[in-house]
mmCIF file of C-alpha atoms in Angstrom:
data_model
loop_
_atom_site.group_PDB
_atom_site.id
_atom_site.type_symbol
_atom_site.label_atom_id
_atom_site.label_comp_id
_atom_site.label_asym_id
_atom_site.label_seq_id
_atom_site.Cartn_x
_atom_site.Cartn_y
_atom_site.Cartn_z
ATOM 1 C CA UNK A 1 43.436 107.834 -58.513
ATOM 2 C CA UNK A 2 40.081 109.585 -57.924
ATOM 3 C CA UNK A 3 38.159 109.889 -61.495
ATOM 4 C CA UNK A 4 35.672 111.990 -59.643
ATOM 5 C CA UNK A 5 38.012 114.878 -59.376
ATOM 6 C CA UNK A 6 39.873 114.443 -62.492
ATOM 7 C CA UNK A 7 37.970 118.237 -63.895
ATOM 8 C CA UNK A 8 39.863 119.714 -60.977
ATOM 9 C CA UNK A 9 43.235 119.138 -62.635
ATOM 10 C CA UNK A 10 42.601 121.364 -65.964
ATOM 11 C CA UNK A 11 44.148 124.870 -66.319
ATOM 12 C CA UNK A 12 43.606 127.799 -64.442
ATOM 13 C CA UNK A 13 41.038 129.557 -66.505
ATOM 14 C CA UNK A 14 38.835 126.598 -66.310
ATOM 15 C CA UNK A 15 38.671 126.336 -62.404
ATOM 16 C CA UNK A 16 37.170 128.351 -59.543
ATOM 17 C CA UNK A 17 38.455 131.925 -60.669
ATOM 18 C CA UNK A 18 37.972 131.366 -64.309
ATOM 19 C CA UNK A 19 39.457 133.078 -67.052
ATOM 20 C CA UNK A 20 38.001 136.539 -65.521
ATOM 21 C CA UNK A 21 41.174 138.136 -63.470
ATOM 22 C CA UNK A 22 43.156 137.828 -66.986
ATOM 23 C CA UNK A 23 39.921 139.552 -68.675
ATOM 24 C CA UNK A 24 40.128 142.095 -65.364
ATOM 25 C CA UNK A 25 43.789 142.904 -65.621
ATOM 26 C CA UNK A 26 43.578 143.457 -69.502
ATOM 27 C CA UNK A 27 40.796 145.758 -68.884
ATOM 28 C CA UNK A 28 42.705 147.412 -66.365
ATOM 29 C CA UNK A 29 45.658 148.048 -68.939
ATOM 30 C CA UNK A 30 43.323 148.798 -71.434
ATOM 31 C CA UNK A 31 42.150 152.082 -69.405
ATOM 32 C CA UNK A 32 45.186 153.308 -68.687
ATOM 33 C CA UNK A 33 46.757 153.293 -72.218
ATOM 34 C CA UNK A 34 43.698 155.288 -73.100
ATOM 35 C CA UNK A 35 44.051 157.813 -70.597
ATOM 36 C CA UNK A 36 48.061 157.975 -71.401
ATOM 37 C CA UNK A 37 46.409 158.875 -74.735
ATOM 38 C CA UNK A 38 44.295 161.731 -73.998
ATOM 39 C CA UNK A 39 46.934 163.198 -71.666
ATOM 40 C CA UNK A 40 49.605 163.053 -74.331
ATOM 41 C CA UNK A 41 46.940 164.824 -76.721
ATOM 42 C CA UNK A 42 46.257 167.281 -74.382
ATOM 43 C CA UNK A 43 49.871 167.547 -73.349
ATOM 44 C CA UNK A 44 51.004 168.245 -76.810
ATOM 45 C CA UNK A 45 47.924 170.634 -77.950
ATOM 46 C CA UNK A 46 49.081 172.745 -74.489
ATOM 47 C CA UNK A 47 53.022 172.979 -75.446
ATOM 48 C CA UNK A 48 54.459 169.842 -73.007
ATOM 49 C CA UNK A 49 56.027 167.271 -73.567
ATOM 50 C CA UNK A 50 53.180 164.418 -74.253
ATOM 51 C CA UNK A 51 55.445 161.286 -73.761
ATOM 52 C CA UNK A 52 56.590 162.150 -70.914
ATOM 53 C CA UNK A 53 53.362 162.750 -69.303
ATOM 54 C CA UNK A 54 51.947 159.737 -70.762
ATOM 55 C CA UNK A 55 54.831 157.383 -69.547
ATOM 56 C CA UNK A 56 54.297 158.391 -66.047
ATOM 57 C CA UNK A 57 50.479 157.976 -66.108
ATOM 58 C CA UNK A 58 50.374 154.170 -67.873
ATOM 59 C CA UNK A 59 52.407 153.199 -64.791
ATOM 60 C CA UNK A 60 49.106 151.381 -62.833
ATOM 61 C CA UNK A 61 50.455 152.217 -59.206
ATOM 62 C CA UNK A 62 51.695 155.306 -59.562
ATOM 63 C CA UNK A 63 49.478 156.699 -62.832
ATOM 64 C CA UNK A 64 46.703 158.406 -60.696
ATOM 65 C CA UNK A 65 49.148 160.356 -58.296
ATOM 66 C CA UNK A 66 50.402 161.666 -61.570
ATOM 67 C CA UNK A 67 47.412 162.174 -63.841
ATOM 68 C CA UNK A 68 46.431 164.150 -60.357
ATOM 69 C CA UNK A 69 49.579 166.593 -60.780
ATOM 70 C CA UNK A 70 49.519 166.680 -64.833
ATOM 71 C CA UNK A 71 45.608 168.338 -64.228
ATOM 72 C CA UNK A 72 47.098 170.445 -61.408
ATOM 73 C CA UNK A 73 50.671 171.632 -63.342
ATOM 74 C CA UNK A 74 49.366 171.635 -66.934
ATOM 75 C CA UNK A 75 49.366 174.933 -69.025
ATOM 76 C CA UNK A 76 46.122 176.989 -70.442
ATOM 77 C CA UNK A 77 46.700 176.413 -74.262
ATOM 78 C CA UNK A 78 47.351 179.187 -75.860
ATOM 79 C CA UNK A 79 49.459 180.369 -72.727
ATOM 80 C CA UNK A 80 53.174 181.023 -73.719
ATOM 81 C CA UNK A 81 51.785 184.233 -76.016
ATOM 82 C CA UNK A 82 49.665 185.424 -73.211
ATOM 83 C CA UNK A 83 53.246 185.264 -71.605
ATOM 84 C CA UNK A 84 55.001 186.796 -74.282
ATOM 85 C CA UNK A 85 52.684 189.868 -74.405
ATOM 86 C CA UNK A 86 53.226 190.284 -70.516
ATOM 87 C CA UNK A 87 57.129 190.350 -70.990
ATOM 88 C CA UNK A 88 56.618 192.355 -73.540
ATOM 89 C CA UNK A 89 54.914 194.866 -71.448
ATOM 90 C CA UNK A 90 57.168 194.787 -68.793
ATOM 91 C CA UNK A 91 60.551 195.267 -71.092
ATOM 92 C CA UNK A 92 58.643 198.554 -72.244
ATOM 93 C CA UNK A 93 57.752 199.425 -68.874
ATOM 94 C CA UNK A 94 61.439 199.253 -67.411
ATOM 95 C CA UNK A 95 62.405 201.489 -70.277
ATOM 96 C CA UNK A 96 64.340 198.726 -72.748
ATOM 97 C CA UNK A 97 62.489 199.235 -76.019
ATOM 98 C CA UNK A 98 61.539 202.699 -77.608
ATOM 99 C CA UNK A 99 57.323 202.825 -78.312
ATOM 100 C CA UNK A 100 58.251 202.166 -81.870
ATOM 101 C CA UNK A 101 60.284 198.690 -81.079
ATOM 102 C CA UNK A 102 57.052 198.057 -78.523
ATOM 103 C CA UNK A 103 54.498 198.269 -80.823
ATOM 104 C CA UNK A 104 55.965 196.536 -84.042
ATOM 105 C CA UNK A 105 56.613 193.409 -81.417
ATOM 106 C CA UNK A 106 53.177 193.886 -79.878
ATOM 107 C CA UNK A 107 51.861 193.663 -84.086
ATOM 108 C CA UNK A 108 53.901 190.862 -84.107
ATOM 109 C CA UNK A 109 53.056 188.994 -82.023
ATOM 110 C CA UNK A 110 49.226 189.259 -82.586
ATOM 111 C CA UNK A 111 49.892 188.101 -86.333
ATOM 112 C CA UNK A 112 51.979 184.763 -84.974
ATOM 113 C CA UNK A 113 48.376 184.089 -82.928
ATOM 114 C CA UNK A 114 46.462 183.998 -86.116
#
């Protein structure tokens, strides 16, 4: 047996590529679970379902393709009463609520944004 190459027998870590790719990879893990984080914040702040959205961006392969269409798809917060108001307007524009039924709604639904 050669005793000159006996330090070329320890564990992985110690040789050529070190301990780094494990440091890499963990790094690499690292940054995704924190932007699964801030998606499912922002997710949940906007009215979406946040574990959803963060499931499909903490997978490494397929995370950016989806972090790409969460940006694209998500909602203005604050949205659905924006919405509300509009079907609102258009019930009382096709003639299903009386001015009286419009307005009370309208009052209500200002106070619910407070």
């Amino acid at each position: 047996m050669d005793w000159d190459h006996m330090m070329d027998w320890g564990p992985m870590w110690w040789g050529a590529w070190g301990i780094f790719p494990l440091i890499w990879m963990i790094g690499y893990w690292l940054v995704f679970l924190v932007i699964a984080y801030l998606v499912y914040k922002d997710a949940e702040a906007r009215g979406m379902n946040g574990l959803l959205w963060a499931v499909l961006v903490v997978l490494p392969w397929i995370g950016m393709l989806f972090l790409l269409i969460y940006l694209l798809k998500r909602e203005e917060i604050g949205g659905s009463i924006r919405n509300a108001e509009s079907i609102l307007d258009e019930r009382y524009a096709r003639g299903e609520l009386t001015r009286d039924e419009y307005l009370r709604m309208k009052e209500d639904l200002k106070r619910g944004r407070e």
